[in-house]
Amino acid sequence: MAIRQERDYRLRFVESLDEDAFRKIVLVPLLSRLGYREIVEYHGGAAEKGKDIVCWYDDPMERRRYVALVVKRGDIHGAVRKSGNASEVLYQVQQTLNEPYRDIYGLTELRIDECIIATTGRIKNTAIESISGTLSGTNLDRIIRFMDQQSVVDLVTKHMPEFWLNERYTLVLLHELRAPISSIAASADYLLQLARRGAVDSRRLSHTAERIAADAEIAHQLAERQYQLRNPGSRMRLEHVDLGRELQYAVEEYGRLLRRRLSQVVSLKVSDDIGNLRLDRRAFKQVMFNLLDNAFRYGLQDDPIEVICVRVSPHLIIRVRSQGQGVPTDHEELIFQPFYNSSPSGSSLELYVARKLVQAMNGELRLTHTADPTEFSIYFQETPREQKE
């Protein structure tokens, strides 16, 4: 099921690209990874003559073979003699194969040896048969290849699998940054309107400035999370800290920053026998933010989020509990994978990053209860110095 969801996501991503993005962020890097040389985009230029991308490779006889790509967005359908875009593709292919082009490196006039029709959508069988059939009279159908969205996904997955992870890191960051950035822009615009009307007073100014500062901190936390995705534990500075105090600070800070959308109450209970622990303050704050935000995203709006810290020798345990949709019993480990989705709007990057950071601080993060309530637990090994005297 998870594999099918991932494949569907990749197909939808390719399908969502416009033609320019398809060429630049998918096809050009892919061609390079496949071993093609001197890859040039001709799209829109005077020298295009039907060619969107031109490159070459050496065949087994070390003869240079020039390849052109005709790049389209969306499905290619219809017959060349009827309405539909197959006739447009055929015209571009014929122009590509019949018209020479000037090599920008050697400035020599060259002809195309092979043509690839690449699209972000599907290529209907009727279009393939119609285009190939029309070209068969001059044997040009033998040097035509078709690359639809499924072929693109398969090639990218095989030859540059890191693309999917890197691309999704960026997409998730951009998606999540939109809300705080939009809020900052709206607050700034509000201040400008007040200034134009001469209606700025200390109360309004203070209120709006606090909101801007809170939204900026949220954006900072999102950026920090993305950094930690790539470099978990790279900036760890472990020191002895008062665990109860750090928990209180994290819970209060989370509530302060997100109070405008936070309807749940976050309660904190710390046992009296909790002492110091060696942690990285910034990383620990990020872990708690991620767990609280995950509880907020998937919890019931009217039920509290509980944070409980207890000592069960030889561990110091932090539990984050919330009522909500719960986690399927066979997904206890899947939820810690990057980009696992339990709902259409979820990303669960929080849990992936939180586990990585906890591990970097010599701890362990587990899902200890799947529902009623959902509970995540952080286990830190105590040492004699960390026990409260």
Short mmCIF file of N, CA and C in Angstrom, two decimals, residues 30-134:
data_model
loop_
_atom_site.label_atom_id
_atom_site.label_comp_id
_atom_site.label_asym_id
_atom_site.label_seq_id
_atom_site.Cartn_x
_atom_site.Cartn_y
_atom_site.Cartn_z
N LEU A 30 18.37 14.30 -15.54
CA LEU A 30 18.24 12.88 -15.86
C LEU A 30 19.12 12.51 -17.04
N LEU A 31 19.10 13.31 -18.09
CA LEU A 31 19.95 13.03 -19.26
C LEU A 31 21.42 13.02 -18.87
N SER A 32 21.81 13.94 -18.01
CA SER A 32 23.20 13.97 -17.55
C SER A 32 23.54 12.71 -16.80
N ARG A 33 22.65 12.24 -15.93
CA ARG A 33 22.89 11.03 -15.16
C ARG A 33 22.94 9.80 -16.07
N LEU A 34 22.20 9.83 -17.17
CA LEU A 34 22.20 8.72 -18.12
C LEU A 34 23.43 8.70 -19.03
N GLY A 35 24.25 9.74 -18.96
CA GLY A 35 25.49 9.76 -19.73
C GLY A 35 25.48 10.60 -20.99
N TYR A 36 24.40 11.33 -21.23
CA TYR A 36 24.36 12.21 -22.39
C TYR A 36 25.27 13.42 -22.14
N ARG A 37 25.82 13.96 -23.20
CA ARG A 37 26.81 15.03 -23.09
C ARG A 37 26.29 16.31 -23.73
N GLU A 38 26.87 17.44 -23.27
CA GLU A 38 26.59 18.77 -23.84
C GLU A 38 25.08 18.98 -24.04
N ILE A 39 24.36 18.88 -22.93
CA ILE A 39 22.90 19.01 -22.94
C ILE A 39 22.53 20.48 -23.01
N VAL A 40 21.79 20.86 -24.04
CA VAL A 40 21.45 22.26 -24.27
C VAL A 40 19.95 22.38 -24.48
N GLU A 41 19.36 23.36 -23.79
CA GLU A 41 17.96 23.68 -24.05
C GLU A 41 17.87 24.65 -25.21
N TYR A 42 17.14 24.28 -26.24
CA TYR A 42 16.93 25.15 -27.39
C TYR A 42 15.55 25.77 -27.38
N HIS A 43 14.75 25.40 -26.40
CA HIS A 43 13.35 25.81 -26.39
C HIS A 43 13.20 27.32 -26.47
N GLY A 44 12.42 27.76 -27.47
CA GLY A 44 12.09 29.17 -27.60
C GLY A 44 13.10 30.01 -28.35
N GLY A 45 14.25 29.45 -28.65
CA GLY A 45 15.27 30.21 -29.35
C GLY A 45 15.09 30.14 -30.86
N ALA A 46 15.83 31.02 -31.54
CA ALA A 46 15.71 31.07 -33.01
C ALA A 46 16.22 29.78 -33.65
N ALA A 47 17.15 29.12 -32.95
CA ALA A 47 17.74 27.90 -33.52
C ALA A 47 16.97 26.65 -33.16
N GLU A 48 15.81 26.80 -32.52
CA GLU A 48 15.10 25.63 -32.01
C GLU A 48 14.71 24.65 -33.12
N LYS A 49 13.94 25.14 -34.07
CA LYS A 49 13.50 24.32 -35.20
C LYS A 49 12.93 22.98 -34.72
N GLY A 50 12.04 23.07 -33.75
CA GLY A 50 11.36 21.89 -33.23
C GLY A 50 12.04 21.23 -32.05
N LYS A 51 13.27 21.60 -31.78
CA LYS A 51 14.05 20.92 -30.75
C LYS A 51 13.93 21.67 -29.43
N ASP A 52 13.54 20.97 -28.36
CA ASP A 52 13.48 21.57 -27.04
C ASP A 52 14.77 21.33 -26.27
N ILE A 53 15.37 20.17 -26.43
CA ILE A 53 16.65 19.83 -25.81
C ILE A 53 17.49 19.06 -26.83
N VAL A 54 18.78 19.36 -26.88
CA VAL A 54 19.69 18.64 -27.77
C VAL A 54 20.88 18.15 -26.93
N CYS A 55 21.34 16.94 -27.22
CA CYS A 55 22.49 16.37 -26.54
C CYS A 55 23.09 15.28 -27.43
N TRP A 56 24.12 14.61 -26.96
CA TRP A 56 24.70 13.53 -27.75
C TRP A 56 25.31 12.48 -26.83
N TYR A 57 25.55 11.30 -27.41
CA TYR A 57 26.25 10.22 -26.72
C TYR A 57 27.09 9.47 -27.74
N ASP A 58 28.06 8.71 -27.26
CA ASP A 58 28.88 7.88 -28.14
C ASP A 58 28.30 6.47 -28.19
N ASP A 59 28.09 5.96 -29.42
CA ASP A 59 27.61 4.59 -29.55
C ASP A 59 28.79 3.62 -29.37
N PRO A 60 28.57 2.29 -29.37
CA PRO A 60 29.66 1.34 -29.15
C PRO A 60 30.82 1.47 -30.14
N MET A 61 30.58 2.04 -31.30
CA MET A 61 31.64 2.24 -32.30
C MET A 61 32.30 3.61 -32.13
N GLU A 62 32.00 4.27 -30.99
CA GLU A 62 32.53 5.59 -30.68
C GLU A 62 32.15 6.62 -31.74
N ARG A 63 30.95 6.43 -32.27
CA ARG A 63 30.40 7.41 -33.20
C ARG A 63 29.42 8.27 -32.44
N ARG A 64 29.53 9.56 -32.56
CA ARG A 64 28.68 10.49 -31.84
C ARG A 64 27.27 10.48 -32.43
N ARG A 65 26.30 10.25 -31.55
CA ARG A 65 24.90 10.23 -31.96
C ARG A 65 24.19 11.42 -31.33
N TYR A 66 23.58 12.26 -32.18
CA TYR A 66 22.91 13.45 -31.69
C TYR A 66 21.43 13.16 -31.44
N VAL A 67 20.97 13.60 -30.27
CA VAL A 67 19.62 13.29 -29.82
C VAL A 67 18.89 14.60 -29.53
N ALA A 68 17.65 14.69 -29.98
CA ALA A 68 16.79 15.84 -29.68
C ALA A 68 15.57 15.37 -28.92
N LEU A 69 15.12 16.18 -27.98
CA LEU A 69 13.90 15.90 -27.25
C LEU A 69 12.84 16.91 -27.62
N VAL A 70 11.66 16.41 -27.94
CA VAL A 70 10.47 17.23 -28.10
C VAL A 70 9.70 17.09 -26.81
N VAL A 71 9.55 18.18 -26.07
CA VAL A 71 9.02 18.12 -24.70
C VAL A 71 7.62 18.75 -24.67
N LYS A 72 6.70 18.03 -24.05
CA LYS A 72 5.32 18.50 -23.96
C LYS A 72 4.81 18.36 -22.53
N ARG A 73 3.77 19.12 -22.23
CA ARG A 73 3.08 19.01 -20.94
C ARG A 73 1.71 18.41 -21.16
N GLY A 74 1.36 17.42 -20.34
CA GLY A 74 0.04 16.82 -20.42
C GLY A 74 0.00 15.63 -21.36
N ASP A 75 -1.20 15.09 -21.54
CA ASP A 75 -1.38 13.91 -22.38
C ASP A 75 -1.21 14.25 -23.86
N ILE A 76 -0.68 13.28 -24.59
CA ILE A 76 -0.62 13.38 -26.05
C ILE A 76 -1.66 12.40 -26.59
N HIS A 77 -2.60 12.91 -27.34
CA HIS A 77 -3.72 12.08 -27.77
C HIS A 77 -4.13 12.44 -29.18
N GLY A 78 -5.03 11.63 -29.72
CA GLY A 78 -5.59 11.91 -31.04
C GLY A 78 -4.76 11.35 -32.17
N ALA A 79 -5.33 11.40 -33.36
CA ALA A 79 -4.64 10.99 -34.58
C ALA A 79 -4.15 12.23 -35.31
N VAL A 80 -3.12 12.07 -36.12
CA VAL A 80 -2.52 13.23 -36.77
C VAL A 80 -3.44 13.86 -37.80
N ARG A 81 -4.44 13.15 -38.23
CA ARG A 81 -5.35 13.71 -39.23
C ARG A 81 -6.66 14.21 -38.61
N LYS A 82 -6.74 14.15 -37.26
CA LYS A 82 -7.94 14.61 -36.58
C LYS A 82 -7.57 15.64 -35.52
N SER A 83 -8.62 16.14 -34.86
CA SER A 83 -8.35 17.11 -33.79
C SER A 83 -7.60 16.42 -32.65
N GLY A 84 -6.72 17.15 -32.02
CA GLY A 84 -5.89 16.57 -30.96
C GLY A 84 -4.47 17.06 -31.13
N ASN A 85 -3.66 16.90 -30.11
CA ASN A 85 -2.31 17.46 -30.17
C ASN A 85 -1.28 16.55 -30.80
N ALA A 86 -1.67 15.34 -31.21
CA ALA A 86 -0.73 14.46 -31.88
C ALA A 86 -0.21 15.09 -33.18
N SER A 87 -1.06 15.83 -33.87
CA SER A 87 -0.63 16.46 -35.12
C SER A 87 0.43 17.53 -34.85
N GLU A 88 0.28 18.27 -33.73
CA GLU A 88 1.28 19.27 -33.38
C GLU A 88 2.62 18.62 -33.04
N VAL A 89 2.56 17.50 -32.31
CA VAL A 89 3.79 16.78 -31.96
C VAL A 89 4.46 16.25 -33.22
N LEU A 90 3.68 15.70 -34.15
CA LEU A 90 4.24 15.19 -35.39
C LEU A 90 4.95 16.29 -36.17
N TYR A 91 4.33 17.45 -36.27
CA TYR A 91 4.96 18.55 -36.99
C TYR A 91 6.29 18.93 -36.35
N GLN A 92 6.33 18.98 -35.02
CA GLN A 92 7.57 19.35 -34.34
C GLN A 92 8.64 18.28 -34.52
N VAL A 93 8.23 17.01 -34.52
CA VAL A 93 9.19 15.92 -34.74
C VAL A 93 9.76 16.00 -36.15
N GLN A 94 8.89 16.22 -37.13
CA GLN A 94 9.37 16.32 -38.51
C GLN A 94 10.34 17.49 -38.67
N GLN A 95 10.03 18.61 -38.03
CA GLN A 95 10.93 19.75 -38.10
C GLN A 95 12.26 19.43 -37.42
N THR A 96 12.20 18.73 -36.32
CA THR A 96 13.41 18.36 -35.59
C THR A 96 14.33 17.49 -36.46
N LEU A 97 13.74 16.52 -37.14
CA LEU A 97 14.54 15.57 -37.91
C LEU A 97 14.97 16.13 -39.27
N ASN A 98 14.20 17.02 -39.82
CA ASN A 98 14.50 17.51 -41.17
C ASN A 98 15.36 18.77 -41.19
N GLU A 99 15.29 19.54 -40.12
CA GLU A 99 16.02 20.80 -40.09
C GLU A 99 17.33 20.65 -39.32
N PRO A 100 18.48 20.94 -39.90
CA PRO A 100 19.74 20.88 -39.16
C PRO A 100 19.81 22.00 -38.12
N TYR A 101 20.75 21.87 -37.21
CA TYR A 101 20.94 22.94 -36.23
C TYR A 101 22.43 23.19 -36.07
N ARG A 102 22.79 24.35 -35.56
CA ARG A 102 24.19 24.71 -35.40
C ARG A 102 24.63 24.42 -33.97
N ASP A 103 25.62 23.57 -33.86
CA ASP A 103 26.18 23.21 -32.56
C ASP A 103 26.79 24.45 -31.92
N ILE A 104 26.35 24.79 -30.70
CA ILE A 104 26.83 26.02 -30.06
C ILE A 104 28.27 25.89 -29.58
N TYR A 105 28.77 24.65 -29.49
CA TYR A 105 30.15 24.47 -29.02
C TYR A 105 31.13 24.47 -30.20
N GLY A 106 30.82 23.66 -31.22
CA GLY A 106 31.73 23.59 -32.36
C GLY A 106 31.33 24.48 -33.52
N LEU A 107 30.13 25.10 -33.43
CA LEU A 107 29.59 25.98 -34.47
C LEU A 107 29.50 25.29 -35.82
N THR A 108 29.31 23.99 -35.79
CA THR A 108 29.14 23.24 -37.04
C THR A 108 27.66 22.89 -37.21
N GLU A 109 27.25 22.69 -38.45
CA GLU A 109 25.86 22.35 -38.73
C GLU A 109 25.69 20.84 -38.60
N LEU A 110 24.71 20.43 -37.80
CA LEU A 110 24.53 19.02 -37.49
C LEU A 110 23.09 18.60 -37.72
N ARG A 111 22.91 17.30 -37.88
CA ARG A 111 21.56 16.74 -38.01
C ARG A 111 21.30 15.76 -36.87
N ILE A 112 20.03 15.62 -36.53
CA ILE A 112 19.63 14.78 -35.41
C ILE A 112 19.57 13.32 -35.86
N ASP A 113 20.14 12.44 -35.02
CA ASP A 113 20.11 11.00 -35.29
C ASP A 113 18.93 10.30 -34.62
N GLU A 114 18.48 10.83 -33.50
CA GLU A 114 17.39 10.20 -32.76
C GLU A 114 16.51 11.30 -32.16
N CYS A 115 15.24 10.97 -31.97
CA CYS A 115 14.30 11.93 -31.38
C CYS A 115 13.50 11.24 -30.28
N ILE A 116 13.41 11.90 -29.12
CA ILE A 116 12.63 11.39 -28.01
C ILE A 116 11.48 12.35 -27.75
N ILE A 117 10.27 11.82 -27.73
CA ILE A 117 9.09 12.60 -27.38
C ILE A 117 8.83 12.38 -25.89
N ALA A 118 8.99 13.42 -25.08
CA ALA A 118 8.84 13.31 -23.64
C ALA A 118 7.70 14.19 -23.17
N THR A 119 6.87 13.66 -22.28
CA THR A 119 5.73 14.43 -21.79
C THR A 119 5.50 14.15 -20.32
N THR A 120 4.87 15.11 -19.63
CA THR A 120 4.52 14.94 -18.22
C THR A 120 3.28 14.09 -18.04
N GLY A 121 2.56 13.85 -19.12
CA GLY A 121 1.32 13.08 -19.05
C GLY A 121 1.47 11.71 -19.68
N ARG A 122 0.35 11.20 -20.14
CA ARG A 122 0.33 9.90 -20.79
C ARG A 122 0.33 10.08 -22.31
N ILE A 123 0.77 9.05 -23.00
CA ILE A 123 0.75 9.07 -24.47
C ILE A 123 -0.20 7.97 -24.92
N LYS A 124 -1.30 8.37 -25.52
CA LYS A 124 -2.31 7.41 -25.94
C LYS A 124 -1.77 6.53 -27.08
N ASN A 125 -2.23 5.29 -27.09
CA ASN A 125 -1.79 4.36 -28.14
C ASN A 125 -2.15 4.88 -29.52
N THR A 126 -3.30 5.54 -29.62
CA THR A 126 -3.71 6.08 -30.92
C THR A 126 -2.71 7.12 -31.41
N ALA A 127 -2.18 7.92 -30.51
CA ALA A 127 -1.20 8.94 -30.89
C ALA A 127 0.12 8.28 -31.31
N ILE A 128 0.56 7.26 -30.56
CA ILE A 128 1.80 6.56 -30.92
C ILE A 128 1.69 5.93 -32.30
N GLU A 129 0.58 5.23 -32.51
CA GLU A 129 0.37 4.55 -33.80
C GLU A 129 0.28 5.56 -34.94
N SER A 130 -0.39 6.67 -34.70
CA SER A 130 -0.58 7.66 -35.75
C SER A 130 0.73 8.35 -36.11
N ILE A 131 1.51 8.75 -35.09
CA ILE A 131 2.79 9.42 -35.35
C ILE A 131 3.77 8.46 -36.00
N SER A 132 3.89 7.25 -35.45
CA SER A 132 4.81 6.27 -36.01
C SER A 132 4.41 5.86 -37.42
N GLY A 133 3.10 5.71 -37.64
CA GLY A 133 2.63 5.30 -38.96
C GLY A 133 2.94 6.35 -40.01
N THR A 134 2.77 7.62 -39.68
CA THR A 134 3.06 8.68 -40.63
C THR A 134 4.54 8.73 -40.97
#
